[in-house]
Amino acid sequence: MAQRTAAEQQVAELLRTAKKALGLSVSFLTRMDGTTQHLEVVDSSIPLLFREGLELRQETTFCQAIHDGLLPAVIPDVRDHPAAMALPAARFPRLRSYVSVPVTLSDGTYYGTFCAAGLTSDKGLNARDKALMEVLASAAAVIIEPGVVAGALRAEIQGRLGPVLRAGGPTVVLQPIVDLATGRRTGAEALSRFPASWGRAPDVVFAEAHSVGAGHELELLALERAADHLPAVSGYVAMNVSPQTLLTPGCADLLSRLPAARILLELSEHDQVEDYQALHAALEGPRAAGMRLAIDDVGAGFSSLRHIVLCAPDVIKLDRSIVDGLSHDPVLTTLVAALVAFAHGNGTQVVAEGVETAADVDALRTVGVDLAQGWYFGRPGPPEALEEAVPSGAVLPRPRGAAAPEPTSHPGVLAT
Ligand code: C2E
Ligand code: CA
Ligand code: CA
């Protein structure tokens, strides 16, 4: 028998109570999926006759006949009911007494049944036994509901991701990254896009993918699709990866095949790193080959500056939350200036993210931020739009005209 989950153990306790209180031989929780009755948890005094995992055709079961109103919920003697005697369970395992009540989830969904049965008739079974079974069935519903909800969510996520994975991964767009001193575009960040109908930002989709065990595959495909753009664009391409995916052999293999000097790998400050040694080991080869490392979302308040200290990145990317409105916020200005001094003191470049206004561009340049990225310079778009958005040698301010704008309602999702 497979190991019971904590929820199944709790249900087993309820079943034991039911079986004991009714004085019957077996009690069980079943799930009805429309065609099949699954015996999920069984408490039986007759070993072998009933076992967990048993599947029965729903239409041939006592429970279904009771659910359809063809039989009463409490059957003291099966032989009194020709409709019951016609069912297979009346012959094998020769059920002679039966009680079955529905298990209903909080949204009204019919999950299955909570039942007890005996091999001898039991004239004493009555409406009070049914009432007890109903109380126990409600308790069982409360216990199993979180698992059912999680399972449905899992299936929904897998159903959505499947076609994207089979198609080779997400669409990847590029957003220009501009040198504040010269106004030239020096690089671009690769950002994944998923179908607009999902209504989810890419970071949410990656988290969902990890929750169903498809995160590494999705991240690696996104890196491959980002790398596809390399021949078509000049400058470096910044690519996002989680520390967990970075540690996979698949990622090591992929990075070894890419032109290291053209890649800036972005690790988010808010991703927990459990093993810095392993992270260093994974980064050592690619960094030695010329790949640069950025710590993303700095200042977003997720963790400490631990990542920066321990990773010795080439670049830090200041989160939009400490960039937006900088021009009229002296506290933010002081903070950004301090981060710039800290970074430059270690030979680290600073990129400001989410730059939307000319005033903030001026303020960033004043405090010594090196590079900037944001809607002011260009929205994430296809590689062609990137080259048009900030032509080589463009002068500030506002070289953004040609960028294909993303919808503002869901900046993180694919427009089509
Ligand atoms: P991020 O790496 O911090 O990416 C920057 C986000 O800021 C992007 O959101 C970008 O569209 C948005 N952005 C850029 N300029 C502006 C601006 O001026 N104003 C505002 N309000 N937003 C701006 P996006 O594309 O929705 O991506 C969200 C996050 O999803 C990314 O945050 C990144 O953590 C994750 N992500 C996206 N693509 C990938 C990927 O291929 N792999 C991995 N691992 N993560 C990804
Ligand atoms: Ca990023
Ligand atoms: Ca960021």
Coordinates of C-alpha atoms in Angstrom, one line a residue, residues 36-246:
T36 CA -15.0 5.5 -12.1
Q37 CA -15.3 5.0 -8.3
H38 CA -11.8 5.2 -6.7
L39 CA -11.4 3.7 -3.2
E40 CA -9.1 6.3 -1.8
V41 CA -9.0 5.4 1.9
V42 CA -10.2 2.2 3.4
D43 CA -10.6 1.0 6.9
S44 CA -11.4 -2.7 6.7
S45 CA -11.7 -5.6 9.1
I46 CA -11.7 -8.0 6.1
P47 CA -8.3 -7.8 4.6
L48 CA -8.0 -8.3 0.8
L49 CA -11.7 -7.7 0.1
F50 CA -11.4 -4.0 0.0
R51 CA -8.2 -2.3 -0.7
E52 CA -7.1 1.3 -1.3
G53 CA -6.6 2.1 -5.0
L54 CA -9.4 -0.2 -6.1
E55 CA -11.3 1.2 -9.1
L56 CA -14.9 0.2 -9.9
R57 CA -17.1 1.2 -12.8
Q58 CA -19.2 4.0 -11.2
E59 CA -22.5 2.8 -12.7
T60 CA -22.2 -0.6 -11.1
T61 CA -21.7 0.6 -7.6
F62 CA -24.1 0.8 -4.6
C63 CA -22.9 4.4 -4.0
Q64 CA -24.0 5.5 -7.5
A65 CA -27.4 3.9 -7.2
I66 CA -27.8 5.6 -3.8
H67 CA -26.7 8.9 -5.3
D68 CA -29.2 8.5 -8.2
G69 CA -32.0 7.9 -5.7
L70 CA -32.5 4.3 -6.8
L71 CA -31.6 3.0 -3.4
P72 CA -31.9 4.6 0.1
A73 CA -28.7 5.9 1.8
V74 CA -29.1 3.4 4.6
I75 CA -29.6 -0.2 3.6
P76 CA -30.0 -2.5 6.7
D77 CA -30.6 -5.6 4.4
V78 CA -29.5 -5.6 0.8
R79 CA -31.7 -8.6 0.1
D80 CA -34.8 -6.3 0.6
H81 CA -33.8 -4.3 -2.5
P82 CA -33.9 -6.1 -5.9
A83 CA -32.0 -3.1 -7.5
A84 CA -29.2 -3.7 -5.0
M85 CA -29.2 -7.4 -5.5
A86 CA -28.7 -6.9 -9.2
L87 CA -25.4 -5.1 -8.6
P88 CA -22.1 -7.1 -8.7
A89 CA -21.2 -6.1 -5.1
A90 CA -24.2 -8.1 -3.8
R91 CA -22.6 -11.3 -5.2
F92 CA -19.0 -10.4 -4.5
P93 CA -18.1 -9.5 -1.9
R94 CA -21.7 -10.3 -0.9
L95 CA -22.5 -7.0 0.7
R96 CA -25.6 -7.3 2.9
S97 CA -25.7 -3.9 4.7
Y98 CA -24.6 -0.5 3.4
V99 CA -24.6 3.2 4.3
S100 CA -23.4 5.8 1.8
V101 CA -23.5 9.6 2.1
P102 CA -22.0 12.1 -0.4
V103 CA -18.8 14.1 0.2
T104 CA -19.3 17.6 -1.0
L105 CA -16.6 20.3 -1.2
S106 CA -17.2 23.9 -0.1
D107 CA -18.0 25.1 -3.6
G108 CA -20.7 22.4 -3.9
T109 CA -18.7 20.0 -6.0
Y110 CA -19.6 16.4 -5.6
Y111 CA -16.3 14.7 -4.7
G112 CA -17.4 11.2 -3.9
T113 CA -18.8 9.1 -1.0
F114 CA -18.2 8.2 2.6
C115 CA -19.5 4.7 3.2
A116 CA -19.7 1.8 5.5
A117 CA -20.7 -1.8 4.6
G118 CA -21.1 -5.2 6.2
L119 CA -21.2 -8.8 5.0
T120 CA -24.2 -9.5 7.3
S121 CA -27.5 -7.7 7.4
D122 CA -27.9 -5.2 10.3
K123 CA -31.5 -4.4 11.0
G124 CA -30.4 -1.8 13.6
L125 CA -29.0 0.6 10.9
N126 CA -31.1 3.8 10.9
A127 CA -31.4 7.5 10.2
R128 CA -29.1 8.3 13.1
D129 CA -26.4 6.3 11.6
K130 CA -26.8 8.3 8.4
A131 CA -26.6 11.6 10.4
L132 CA -23.4 10.5 12.0
M133 CA -22.0 9.5 8.6
E134 CA -23.0 12.9 7.2
V135 CA -21.1 14.7 10.0
L136 CA -18.0 12.5 9.4
A137 CA -18.3 13.1 5.6
S138 CA -18.3 16.9 6.2
A139 CA -15.2 16.5 8.3
A140 CA -13.5 14.4 5.6
A141 CA -14.4 17.0 3.0
V142 CA -12.7 19.7 5.0
I143 CA -9.6 17.5 5.3
I144 CA -9.3 16.6 1.7
E145 CA -10.3 19.9 0.1
P146 CA -6.8 21.6 0.2
G147 CA -5.3 18.6 -1.6
V148 CA -8.1 18.6 -4.2
V149 CA -7.7 22.3 -4.8
A150 CA -3.9 22.0 -5.2
G151 CA -4.3 19.1 -7.6
A152 CA -6.8 21.0 -9.7
L153 CA -4.4 24.0 -9.8
R154 CA -1.5 21.7 -10.8
A155 CA -3.5 20.2 -13.6
E156 CA -4.6 23.7 -14.8
I157 CA -1.0 25.0 -14.8
Q158 CA 0.3 21.8 -16.6
G159 CA -2.5 22.1 -19.2
R160 CA -1.4 25.7 -19.9
L161 CA 2.3 25.2 -19.9
G162 CA 2.3 21.9 -22.0
P163 CA 1.8 23.6 -25.4
V164 CA 4.3 26.3 -24.6
L165 CA 7.0 23.8 -23.7
R166 CA 6.2 21.6 -26.7
A167 CA 6.4 24.7 -28.9
G168 CA 10.0 25.3 -27.7
G169 CA 9.4 27.8 -24.9
P170 CA 8.0 31.4 -24.6
T171 CA 8.3 34.2 -27.0
V172 CA 11.2 36.4 -25.9
V173 CA 11.3 40.1 -26.4
L174 CA 14.1 42.6 -26.0
Q175 CA 14.2 45.9 -24.1
P176 CA 17.0 48.4 -24.8
I177 CA 19.7 49.2 -22.2
V178 CA 21.2 52.6 -22.7
D179 CA 24.5 54.2 -21.7
L180 CA 23.5 57.4 -19.8
A181 CA 26.8 59.2 -20.7
T182 CA 26.6 58.7 -24.5
G183 CA 22.9 57.9 -25.1
R184 CA 23.9 54.8 -27.0
R185 CA 22.3 51.4 -26.6
T186 CA 24.8 49.0 -25.3
G187 CA 22.7 46.0 -24.6
A188 CA 19.2 44.6 -24.2
E189 CA 17.3 42.5 -21.7
A190 CA 15.6 39.4 -22.8
L191 CA 12.1 39.1 -21.3
S192 CA 9.7 36.2 -21.8
R193 CA 6.2 36.6 -23.0
F194 CA 3.3 34.2 -22.5
P195 CA -0.2 34.2 -24.1
A196 CA -2.1 37.3 -23.1
S197 CA -5.2 35.2 -22.3
W198 CA -3.3 33.8 -19.2
G199 CA -3.3 37.3 -17.7
R200 CA -0.1 36.6 -15.8
A201 CA 3.3 38.4 -15.6
P202 CA 6.2 36.2 -16.6
D203 CA 7.7 35.9 -13.1
V204 CA 4.3 34.5 -12.0
V205 CA 4.4 32.0 -14.9
F206 CA 7.9 30.9 -14.0
A207 CA 6.9 30.4 -10.3
E208 CA 3.9 28.4 -11.5
A209 CA 6.1 26.3 -13.7
H210 CA 8.5 25.6 -10.7
S211 CA 5.5 24.6 -8.6
V212 CA 4.7 21.8 -11.0
G213 CA 8.3 20.7 -11.6
A214 CA 8.6 22.3 -15.1
G215 CA 10.5 25.4 -14.0
H216 CA 13.9 24.4 -15.0
E217 CA 12.7 23.3 -18.4
L218 CA 10.8 26.5 -19.0
E219 CA 13.7 28.7 -17.9
L220 CA 16.2 26.8 -20.1
L221 CA 13.9 27.1 -23.1
A222 CA 13.6 30.9 -22.4
L223 CA 17.4 31.2 -22.3
E224 CA 17.6 29.3 -25.6
R225 CA 15.0 31.6 -27.2
A226 CA 16.8 34.6 -25.8
A227 CA 20.1 33.3 -27.3
D228 CA 18.3 32.9 -30.7
H229 CA 18.3 36.7 -30.9
L230 CA 22.0 37.1 -30.4
P231 CA 22.9 37.0 -34.1
A232 CA 20.3 39.6 -35.0
V233 CA 21.3 42.3 -32.4
S234 CA 24.4 44.2 -31.5
G235 CA 25.7 44.6 -27.9
Y236 CA 25.1 42.3 -25.0
V237 CA 21.9 40.4 -24.1
A238 CA 20.9 40.3 -20.5
M239 CA 19.2 37.0 -19.6
N240 CA 17.3 36.2 -16.4
V241 CA 17.8 32.9 -14.6
S242 CA 17.0 31.7 -11.1
P243 CA 19.8 30.4 -8.9
Q244 CA 18.1 26.9 -8.8
T245 CA 18.0 26.6 -12.6
L246 CA 21.6 27.9 -12.8

